[in-house]
Short mmCIF file of C-alpha atoms and ligand atoms in Angstrom, two decimals:
data_model
loop_
_atom_site.label_atom_id
_atom_site.label_comp_id
_atom_site.label_asym_id
_atom_site.label_seq_id
_atom_site.Cartn_x
_atom_site.Cartn_y
_atom_site.Cartn_z
CA MET A 1 67.94 -2.20 -27.57
CA ASN A 2 64.60 -1.00 -28.89
CA ILE A 3 63.80 -4.41 -30.34
CA ARG A 4 64.59 -6.02 -26.99
CA ARG A 5 62.30 -3.62 -25.15
CA LYS A 6 59.55 -4.30 -27.65
CA ASN A 7 59.92 -8.04 -27.08
CA ILE A 8 59.71 -7.60 -23.33
CA ASN A 9 56.59 -5.48 -23.69
CA LEU A 10 54.98 -8.05 -25.95
CA LYS A 11 55.80 -10.72 -23.41
CA TYR A 12 54.03 -8.73 -20.71
CA ILE A 13 51.05 -8.06 -22.92
CA ASN A 14 50.68 -11.76 -23.69
CA THR A 15 51.07 -12.67 -20.05
CA PHE A 16 48.54 -10.05 -19.08
CA PHE A 17 45.95 -11.37 -21.52
CA HIS A 18 46.64 -14.94 -20.56
CA ILE A 19 46.10 -14.22 -16.90
CA THR A 20 43.11 -11.92 -17.32
CA LYS A 21 41.45 -14.60 -19.37
CA ASN A 22 41.89 -17.18 -16.67
CA LEU A 23 41.31 -15.05 -13.65
CA MET A 24 38.26 -13.03 -12.78
CA LEU A 25 38.88 -9.88 -14.74
CA ILE A 26 35.75 -8.28 -13.45
CA LYS A 27 37.04 -8.30 -9.91
CA TRP A 28 40.15 -6.46 -10.99
CA CYS A 29 38.31 -3.69 -12.72
CA ASN A 30 36.23 -2.95 -9.70
CA LEU A 31 39.20 -2.61 -7.41
CA ASP A 32 41.59 0.21 -7.09
CA LYS A 33 44.20 0.04 -9.87
CA LYS A 34 47.11 -0.38 -7.47
CA ILE A 35 45.43 -3.34 -5.82
CA CYS A 36 44.86 -4.82 -9.29
CA TYR A 37 48.54 -4.67 -10.11
CA TYR A 38 49.41 -6.04 -6.71
CA GLN A 39 46.96 -8.93 -7.13
CA PHE A 40 48.31 -9.60 -10.57
CA LEU A 41 51.86 -9.79 -9.25
CA THR A 42 51.09 -12.03 -6.28
CA ILE A 43 48.99 -14.43 -8.36
CA PHE A 44 51.57 -14.51 -11.12
CA ASN A 45 54.41 -15.12 -8.66
CA GLN A 46 52.47 -17.88 -6.92
CA LYS A 47 51.82 -19.56 -10.25
CA ASN A 48 55.47 -19.48 -11.24
CA LYS A 49 56.90 -20.37 -7.83
CA LYS A 50 57.06 -24.08 -8.50
CA LYS A 51 58.28 -23.71 -12.05
CA ASN A 52 61.25 -21.58 -10.94
CA LYS A 53 60.39 -18.99 -13.52
CA HIS A 54 61.09 -15.27 -13.52
CA LYS A 55 59.61 -13.48 -10.48
CA PHE A 56 58.11 -10.04 -10.83
CA CYS A 57 59.93 -7.26 -9.06
CA LEU A 58 59.13 -3.60 -8.49
CA LEU A 59 60.54 -2.63 -11.87
CA ASP A 60 58.26 -5.11 -13.60
CA TYR A 61 55.40 -3.74 -11.57
CA ILE A 62 56.08 -0.24 -12.91
CA LYS A 63 56.39 -1.57 -16.44
CA PHE A 64 53.25 -3.60 -16.11
CA SER A 65 51.27 -0.68 -14.71
CA SER A 66 52.33 1.46 -17.66
CA ILE A 67 51.21 -1.28 -20.07
CA PHE A 68 47.89 -1.52 -18.28
CA LYS A 69 47.35 2.21 -18.61
CA PHE A 70 48.63 2.21 -22.19
CA PHE A 71 46.28 -0.57 -23.17
CA PHE A 72 43.11 0.50 -21.51
CA MET A 73 43.40 4.21 -21.08
CA LYS A 74 45.60 5.65 -23.81
CA LEU A 75 44.65 3.40 -26.70
CA LYS A 76 41.00 3.47 -25.66
CA LYS A 77 40.69 -0.29 -25.72
CA VAL A 78 37.71 0.11 -23.44
CA GLU A 79 35.44 -1.52 -26.04
CA LEU A 80 37.47 -4.70 -25.69
CA LEU A 81 36.95 -4.84 -21.97
CA THR A 82 33.32 -3.76 -22.28
CA SER A 83 32.51 -6.56 -24.70
CA TYR A 84 34.32 -8.98 -22.39
CA LEU A 85 32.34 -7.84 -19.35
CA ASP A 86 29.12 -7.78 -21.35
CA LYS A 87 29.29 -11.57 -21.64
CA PHE A 88 28.80 -11.90 -17.89
CA LEU A 89 25.40 -10.17 -18.02
CA PRO A 90 22.34 -12.27 -18.90
CA LEU A 91 21.26 -11.62 -22.49
CA ASN A 92 17.54 -11.35 -21.87
CA TYR A 93 17.87 -8.66 -19.16
CA ASN A 94 17.77 -5.08 -20.36
CA PHE A 95 20.25 -3.30 -18.06
CA GLU A 96 20.12 -0.15 -20.26
CA TYR A 97 23.71 0.63 -19.31
CA VAL A 98 24.56 2.30 -22.65
CA LYS A 99 21.60 4.67 -22.24
CA THR A 100 22.49 5.28 -18.59
CA ILE A 101 26.13 6.00 -19.40
CA SER A 102 25.22 8.49 -22.12
CA ARG A 103 22.88 10.20 -19.63
CA LEU A 104 25.64 10.31 -17.04
CA ASN A 105 28.13 11.61 -19.62
CA ASN A 106 25.81 14.49 -20.41
CA SER A 107 25.58 15.41 -16.75
CA LYS A 108 28.36 16.94 -14.65
CA TYR A 109 28.29 14.38 -11.84
CA LYS A 110 31.33 12.35 -10.81
CA LYS A 111 29.95 10.14 -8.06
CA ILE A 112 26.91 7.89 -8.42
CA PHE A 113 24.95 5.85 -5.91
CA VAL A 114 23.44 2.55 -7.10
CA GLN A 115 20.67 0.42 -5.59
CA PHE A 116 19.96 -3.18 -6.60
CA PRO A 117 17.12 -5.57 -5.76
CA ASP A 118 18.02 -9.04 -4.55
CA GLY A 119 17.84 -10.85 -7.90
CA ILE A 120 20.55 -8.83 -9.64
CA ARG A 121 22.92 -7.94 -6.82
CA GLU A 122 25.39 -10.48 -8.20
CA TYR A 123 25.92 -8.27 -11.29
CA ASN A 124 26.84 -5.14 -9.35
CA ILE A 125 30.61 -5.60 -9.83
CA ILE A 126 30.23 -5.87 -13.60
CA LEU A 127 27.91 -2.88 -13.85
CA ASN A 128 30.15 -0.75 -11.63
CA SER A 129 33.12 -1.61 -13.84
CA LEU A 130 31.18 -0.77 -16.98
CA PHE A 131 30.21 2.63 -15.60
CA GLN A 132 33.75 3.47 -14.57
CA LEU A 133 35.29 2.30 -17.83
CA ASN A 134 32.82 3.85 -20.23
CA SER A 135 31.86 7.07 -18.58
CA ARG A 136 33.99 10.15 -19.19
CA ARG A 137 33.08 11.65 -15.84
CA ILE A 138 32.20 8.96 -13.30
CA CYS A 139 35.11 8.25 -11.01
CA GLN A 140 33.32 6.70 -8.04
CA VAL A 141 30.39 4.28 -7.86
CA LEU A 142 28.85 3.63 -4.44
CA ASN A 143 26.56 0.64 -3.88
CA LEU A 144 23.93 0.43 -1.16
CA GLY A 145 24.90 -2.55 0.99
CA ILE A 146 21.32 -3.63 1.65
CA THR A 147 18.76 -4.90 -0.84
CA SER A 148 16.18 -2.47 -2.20
CA TYR A 149 12.97 -4.40 -1.56
CA GLY A 150 10.52 -2.36 -3.56
CA ALA A 151 9.84 0.74 -5.57
CA CYS A 152 9.39 2.65 -2.31
CA CYS A 153 12.99 1.97 -1.23
CA ILE A 154 14.54 4.84 -3.19
CA GLU A 155 17.36 6.23 -1.02
CA ASP A 156 17.77 9.69 -2.55
CA TYR A 157 18.29 11.36 0.83
CA PHE A 158 20.99 8.89 1.82
CA ALA A 159 22.66 9.41 -1.58
CA LYS A 160 22.77 13.15 -0.90
CA PHE A 161 24.14 12.51 2.58
CA LEU A 162 27.00 10.52 0.99
CA GLY A 163 27.81 13.44 -1.29
CA THR A 164 26.54 11.90 -4.53
CA CYS A 165 24.24 13.73 -6.92
CA VAL A 166 22.73 10.77 -8.78
CA VAL A 167 20.86 7.73 -7.51
CA LEU A 168 20.51 4.83 -9.92
CA HIS A 169 17.66 2.52 -8.90
CA TYR A 170 17.39 -0.88 -10.60
CA GLY A 171 14.41 -3.18 -10.98
CA HIS A 172 11.45 -1.09 -9.83
CA SER A 173 9.03 1.47 -11.17
CA CYS A 174 9.05 5.14 -10.33
CA LEU A 175 6.56 6.01 -7.57
CA THR A 176 7.83 9.35 -6.35
CA PRO A 177 7.91 12.19 -8.89
CA ILE A 178 11.53 12.69 -10.00
CA SER A 179 11.19 16.44 -9.36
CA GLU A 180 10.56 15.69 -5.66
CA SER A 181 13.70 13.66 -5.04
CA PHE A 182 16.75 15.20 -3.34
CA VAL A 183 19.16 14.14 -6.09
CA LEU A 184 18.77 13.16 -9.74
CA ALA A 185 16.94 9.79 -9.69
CA ILE A 186 17.39 7.43 -12.64
CA TYR A 187 15.13 4.36 -12.67
CA VAL A 188 16.10 1.32 -14.73
CA PHE A 189 13.07 -1.00 -14.95
CA LEU A 190 15.21 -3.95 -15.98
CA GLU A 191 12.86 -5.47 -18.52
CA ILE A 192 13.24 -9.23 -18.94
CA ASN A 193 12.58 -10.68 -22.38
CA PHE A 194 11.30 -14.14 -23.18
CA ASN A 195 9.43 -15.75 -26.03
CA TRP A 196 5.89 -14.56 -25.25
CA ASN A 197 4.47 -16.63 -28.13
CA THR A 198 4.52 -19.49 -25.60
CA ILE A 199 1.60 -17.81 -23.82
CA ILE A 200 -0.37 -17.71 -27.09
CA ASN A 201 0.51 -21.36 -27.81
CA ILE A 202 -0.73 -22.43 -24.37
CA PHE A 203 -4.00 -20.57 -24.95
CA GLU A 204 -4.38 -22.20 -28.37
CA LYS A 205 -3.73 -25.70 -27.07
CA LYS A 206 -5.98 -25.37 -24.05
CA THR A 207 -8.88 -23.56 -25.69
CA PHE A 208 -11.30 -25.98 -24.04
CA LEU A 209 -10.08 -24.63 -20.67
CA PHE A 210 -10.62 -21.00 -21.56
CA LEU A 211 -13.82 -21.38 -23.53
CA ARG A 212 -16.08 -18.40 -22.89
CA LYS A 213 -13.88 -17.20 -20.05
CA VAL A 214 -12.21 -13.85 -19.77
CA PHE A 215 -8.75 -13.23 -18.41
CA THR A 216 -7.33 -10.21 -16.61
CA LEU A 217 -3.59 -9.89 -17.05
CA PHE A 218 -1.14 -8.63 -14.46
CA SER A 219 2.62 -8.47 -14.21
CA THR A 220 5.45 -6.66 -12.49
CA VAL A 221 7.26 -3.81 -14.24
CA GLN A 222 9.88 -6.20 -15.73
CA TYR A 223 7.29 -7.91 -17.96
CA ILE A 224 5.06 -4.94 -18.85
CA SER A 225 6.03 -4.79 -22.54
CA ILE A 226 5.62 -8.60 -22.80
CA LEU A 227 2.17 -8.25 -21.24
CA GLN A 228 1.16 -5.57 -23.78
CA ASN A 229 2.36 -7.70 -26.72
CA ALA A 230 0.65 -10.84 -25.43
CA LYS A 231 -2.59 -8.92 -24.85
CA LYS A 232 -2.63 -7.58 -28.43
CA GLU A 233 -2.14 -11.07 -29.85
CA LEU A 234 -4.67 -12.70 -27.50
CA ASP A 235 -7.25 -10.03 -28.34
CA LEU A 236 -6.81 -10.73 -32.05
CA LYS A 237 -7.29 -14.47 -31.61
CA PHE A 238 -9.63 -14.88 -28.64
CA LYS A 239 -10.93 -11.40 -27.66
CA LEU A 240 -10.87 -12.31 -24.00
CA THR A 241 -8.30 -10.27 -22.13
CA PHE A 242 -8.45 -7.24 -19.87
CA VAL A 243 -5.72 -5.00 -18.53
CA HIS A 244 -6.56 -2.57 -15.72
CA THR A 245 -4.97 0.82 -15.29
CA ASN A 246 -4.08 1.78 -11.76
CA LYS A 247 -2.26 5.10 -11.83
CA PRO A 248 0.59 5.98 -11.21
CA LEU A 249 1.47 2.41 -12.26
CA SER A 250 1.57 1.33 -15.91
CA PRO A 251 -1.45 -0.57 -17.32
CA GLY A 252 -1.45 -4.12 -15.93
CA GLU A 253 1.33 -3.41 -13.43
CA LEU A 254 1.09 -4.34 -9.78
CA LEU A 255 3.21 -3.95 -6.65
CA GLY A 256 3.34 -6.05 -3.51
CA CYS A 257 1.10 -3.47 -1.82
CA THR A 258 -0.91 -2.13 -4.77
CA CYS A 259 -3.45 -3.91 -6.94
CA VAL A 260 -6.93 -3.11 -8.28
CA LYS A 261 -10.12 -4.85 -7.24
CA ILE A 262 -11.57 -6.53 -10.32
CA ASP A 263 -15.30 -6.07 -10.78
CA ASN A 264 -16.02 -8.74 -13.40
CA PHE A 265 -15.83 -12.49 -12.80
CA SER A 266 -12.77 -13.11 -14.89
CA ASN A 267 -9.84 -15.40 -14.35
CA VAL A 268 -6.54 -13.80 -13.50
CA MET A 269 -3.25 -14.53 -15.21
CA TYR A 270 -0.12 -13.24 -13.54
CA ILE A 271 3.04 -13.16 -15.66
CA GLY A 272 6.07 -13.43 -13.42
CA GLU A 273 7.96 -15.58 -10.98
CA GLY A 274 7.49 -16.08 -7.23
CA ARG A 275 4.37 -15.78 -5.08
CA PHE A 276 4.76 -12.36 -3.44
CA HIS A 277 3.11 -10.30 -6.20
CA LEU A 278 0.56 -12.97 -7.03
CA GLU A 279 -0.59 -12.88 -3.41
CA THR A 280 -1.36 -9.16 -3.81
CA ILE A 281 -3.95 -10.03 -6.49
CA VAL A 282 -5.34 -12.77 -4.25
CA PHE A 283 -5.66 -10.37 -1.28
CA SER A 284 -7.56 -7.86 -3.40
CA ASN A 285 -9.79 -10.41 -5.19
CA PHE A 286 -10.47 -13.56 -3.14
CA PHE A 287 -13.12 -15.18 -5.25
CA LEU A 288 -11.45 -15.45 -8.63
CA HIS A 289 -9.37 -18.21 -10.21
CA PHE A 290 -5.66 -17.57 -10.44
CA PHE A 291 -3.15 -18.71 -13.03
CA GLN A 292 0.54 -17.96 -13.12
CA PHE A 293 2.72 -17.98 -16.21
CA ASN A 294 6.30 -18.46 -15.05
CA PRO A 295 8.66 -17.10 -17.76
CA PHE A 296 11.61 -19.08 -16.39
CA PHE A 297 9.89 -22.47 -16.72
CA TYR A 298 7.45 -21.59 -19.56
CA GLN A 299 4.58 -23.10 -17.60
CA LEU A 300 1.03 -22.01 -16.89
CA LEU A 301 -0.02 -23.17 -13.43
CA LYS A 302 -3.29 -22.90 -11.56
CA ILE A 303 -2.62 -21.43 -8.12
CA ASP A 304 -4.63 -22.02 -4.96
CA TYR A 305 -4.04 -19.89 -1.92
CA ASN A 306 -5.71 -20.20 1.47
CA ILE A 307 -6.46 -16.53 1.95
CA VAL A 308 -9.40 -17.14 4.30
CA GLU A 309 -7.07 -18.49 7.00
CA THR A 310 -4.71 -15.51 6.66
CA LEU A 311 -7.58 -13.05 6.95
CA LYS A 312 -8.97 -14.86 9.99
CA GLU A 313 -5.58 -14.52 11.66
CA ARG A 314 -5.47 -10.80 10.86
CA LYS A 315 -8.89 -10.34 12.42
CA VAL A 316 -7.70 -12.14 15.56
CA GLN A 317 -4.73 -9.75 15.76
CA ILE A 318 -7.01 -6.70 15.53
CA LEU A 319 -9.26 -8.15 18.22
CA LYS A 320 -6.26 -8.82 20.48
CA SER A 321 -5.11 -5.21 19.99
CA PHE A 322 -8.60 -3.97 20.83
CA GLN A 323 -8.53 -5.87 24.14
CA LYS A 324 -5.02 -4.66 25.03
CA LYS A 325 -5.23 -1.06 23.86
CA THR A 326 -3.02 0.10 26.73
CA ASN A 327 0.64 0.42 25.86
CA LEU A 328 0.94 1.14 22.21
CA ALA A 329 3.91 1.86 19.98
CA ILE A 330 3.94 3.53 16.60
CA LEU A 331 6.71 2.12 14.52
CA SER A 332 7.99 4.18 11.58
CA GLY A 333 10.10 2.47 8.97
CA VAL A 334 12.52 4.91 7.40
CA LEU A 335 13.65 2.65 4.58
CA GLY A 336 13.34 4.75 1.44
CA LYS A 337 9.97 6.49 1.31
CA GLN A 338 7.84 3.91 3.14
CA ASN A 339 6.91 6.25 5.95
CA ASN A 340 3.54 7.98 5.50
CA ASN A 341 3.65 11.26 7.44
CA LEU A 342 -0.01 12.15 6.97
CA PHE A 343 -1.14 8.81 8.35
CA LEU A 344 1.24 9.26 11.30
CA LYS A 345 -0.28 12.65 12.18
CA LYS A 346 -3.83 11.36 11.89
CA ILE A 347 -3.35 8.21 13.95
CA GLU A 348 -1.38 10.04 16.66
CA SER A 349 -4.05 12.70 17.05
CA LEU A 350 -6.77 10.03 17.27
CA ILE A 351 -4.92 7.92 19.82
CA SER A 352 -3.97 10.87 22.01
CA LYS A 353 -7.69 11.73 22.30
CA LYS A 354 -8.30 8.29 23.84
CA SER A 355 -5.61 8.89 26.48
CA ILE A 356 -3.58 5.85 25.48
CA LYS A 357 0.18 5.93 26.08
CA ILE A 358 2.21 5.97 22.85
CA LEU A 359 5.83 5.10 22.33
CA ARG A 360 7.35 6.32 19.06
CA VAL A 361 9.95 4.03 17.52
CA VAL A 362 11.93 4.63 14.34
CA MET A 363 13.57 1.69 12.62
CA CYS A 364 15.56 1.52 9.42
CA GLU A 365 14.41 -1.96 8.54
CA ILE A 366 11.57 -3.56 10.48
CA SER A 367 12.27 -7.17 11.34
CA PHE A 368 10.46 -9.53 13.68
CA ASP A 369 13.57 -10.66 15.59
CA ILE A 370 14.56 -7.09 16.55
CA LEU A 371 10.97 -6.17 17.37
CA ASN A 372 10.47 -9.24 19.54
CA LYS A 373 13.76 -8.53 21.35
CA ILE A 374 12.98 -4.91 22.21
CA ASN A 375 9.42 -5.68 23.25
CA TYR A 376 10.07 -7.01 26.83
CA GLY A 377 6.33 -7.63 27.18
CA ILE A 378 5.72 -3.91 27.72
CA ILE A 379 4.30 -2.99 24.32
CA LYS A 380 0.96 -4.66 23.77
CA THR A 381 0.27 -3.44 20.22
CA TRP A 382 2.50 -2.13 17.46
CA ILE A 383 1.20 0.06 14.65
CA GLN A 384 3.65 0.00 11.81
CA ASN A 385 3.89 2.88 9.37
CA ALA A 386 5.91 1.16 6.65
CA CYS A 387 5.27 -1.66 4.18
CA PRO A 388 1.74 -3.09 4.78
CA ARG A 389 2.85 -6.56 3.72
CA LEU A 390 5.10 -6.88 6.79
CA SER A 391 2.02 -7.40 8.95
CA THR A 392 0.27 -9.90 6.68
CA ASP A 393 3.31 -11.93 5.63
CA TRP A 394 5.04 -12.17 9.03
CA ASN A 395 1.85 -12.54 11.00
CA ASN A 396 3.00 -15.63 12.93
CA PHE A 397 6.49 -14.35 13.68
CA PHE A 398 5.57 -11.36 15.85
CA ILE A 399 4.89 -11.99 19.55
CA GLU A 400 2.51 -9.03 19.88
CA PRO A 401 0.11 -7.81 17.17
CA VAL A 402 1.69 -5.59 14.52
CA LEU A 403 -1.00 -3.75 12.59
CA ASN A 404 -0.57 -1.99 9.27
CA SER A 405 -2.23 1.31 8.39
CA TYR A 406 -5.51 -0.24 7.14
CA GLU A 407 -5.85 -2.43 10.23
CA ALA A 408 -5.00 0.51 12.52
CA CYS A 409 -7.80 2.48 10.85
CA VAL A 410 -10.19 -0.43 11.51
CA LEU A 411 -9.14 -0.30 15.17
CA PHE A 412 -9.22 3.47 15.73
CA CYS A 413 -10.95 5.28 12.87
CA SER A 414 -14.20 3.32 12.65
CA VAL A 415 -13.29 2.01 9.20
CA LYS A 416 -15.26 -1.17 8.53
CA TRP A 417 -13.42 -4.43 7.91
CA LYS A 418 -14.04 -5.16 4.22
CA LYS A 419 -15.75 -8.48 3.60
CA TYR A 420 -14.90 -9.15 -0.02
CA THR A 421 -11.45 -7.65 -0.34
CA TYR A 422 -8.36 -6.85 1.72
CA PRO A 423 -7.51 -3.42 0.28
CA LEU A 424 -3.94 -3.21 -0.94
CA THR A 425 -4.02 0.18 -2.63
CA TYR A 426 -1.02 1.68 -0.88
CA TYR A 427 0.51 3.38 -3.94
CA SER A 428 -2.64 4.00 -5.97
CA TYR A 429 -4.05 7.47 -6.70
CA LYS A 430 -7.44 5.92 -5.93
CA GLY A 431 -6.24 4.64 -2.55
CA GLU A 432 -8.21 5.21 0.66
CA TYR A 433 -7.19 7.82 3.20
CA TRP A 434 -4.61 5.64 4.97
CA THR A 435 -2.64 5.17 1.75
CA MET A 436 0.32 7.12 0.38
CA TYR A 437 -1.38 9.52 -2.03
CA ALA A 438 -4.26 10.49 0.26
CA THR A 439 -4.64 14.25 0.41
CA VAL A 440 -4.55 16.31 3.58
CA LYS A 441 -8.23 17.16 3.06
CA SER A 442 -9.35 13.52 2.94
CA PHE A 443 -7.32 12.76 6.06
CA PHE A 444 -8.86 15.34 8.32
CA SER A 445 -12.40 15.32 6.92
S1 SF4 B 1 5.60 -0.83 0.48
FE1 SF4 B 1 6.29 -2.98 0.49
S2 SF4 B 1 5.16 -3.98 -1.13
FE2 SF4 B 1 4.95 -1.78 -1.46
S3 SF4 B 1 6.57 -1.25 -2.90
FE3 SF4 B 1 7.40 -0.95 -0.84
S4 SF4 B 1 8.39 -2.91 -0.31
FE4 SF4 B 1 7.03 -3.29 -2.08
#
């Protein structure tokens, strides 16, 4: 009898492994256990329908569920599943999940709230499963349904509202002091590794191009350690690289809204993919030459960007707003910590002195289609108190002018339009008084 039972169990175990190998195991782990068993049964029955094989019944279901528990919970075969799931994550991305799990194990929290940027949202199921399997305490992982666009999009308040005590933010640097957040905030920078010797090789091969020229290096937080290594090596061989420090960011780091103005006439090399962050450097330093090293294609490209046209268009928008300074709306974006309360107070007090009607609008995520729909031709100018890049990047999509905090200050606070730079210093300690870290004193002086 015992031997027979053993054989049956072995049969189930083999079947289980066979099916989990062929089907998406990761999906199972993320779902509720009962649904997993149910899915297993339906898929197994469908597979065997044609072959007229044994169909699973409720008794089998109970047996199978006990095997599942026995295998993964009692015998602690979690390592097996972890190593299996690990294969689905890209090798050169540092997800730091072991470090995160040990941190979570040392805390008393059971529910966590996770935020992902667009590029890694596809791995959320695997990471959720890894947390639930490996952590002694975590029993619920909640994911934010919308993309976290930048470092400012930390949703600690929303996490608290949902009853979680930890927010896990992937892919961005830490801008708000952790002590100031409503719940425990854990930032995972998500460093991406690649063979940075390629950069040195390109420099060596194209020495004629770089002869007697200096380079300033920039990158996003994912490539900061690569940037530091490449700089050390380039300094040893060519002595021609600079890295600027712009606190609270790491040396050489930039954001879509924060970059330093370079004083020397160097070339700029941006390590990273896409154009969004590169454009920040271009906005802050029009007259330099720009190169981009793309770590996915291992190419160094010279980039040209028609910034003059963009700036002309922005000037036209400010002029339009000046002519139609009648019905004005102040638009506050409440996504993460984008909203700047000090700027809001200052601009409202200035506008109210000029007896202009103001409408206050709060929006979770500012988008041109919603804004154009609710406009009805009544609002003549919008002043947005959120991400400054919304105004510059979507310039042509808004029907009425949408000014960011710098442009609003040009319109109302007698700030002069800067000729040689478009200041993107939104999250810099050295930022002007319309930026995030401006003090109360500088605002009202
Ligand atoms: S304000 Fe905009 S550019 Fe700056 S970090 Fe946030 S999303 Fe990125």
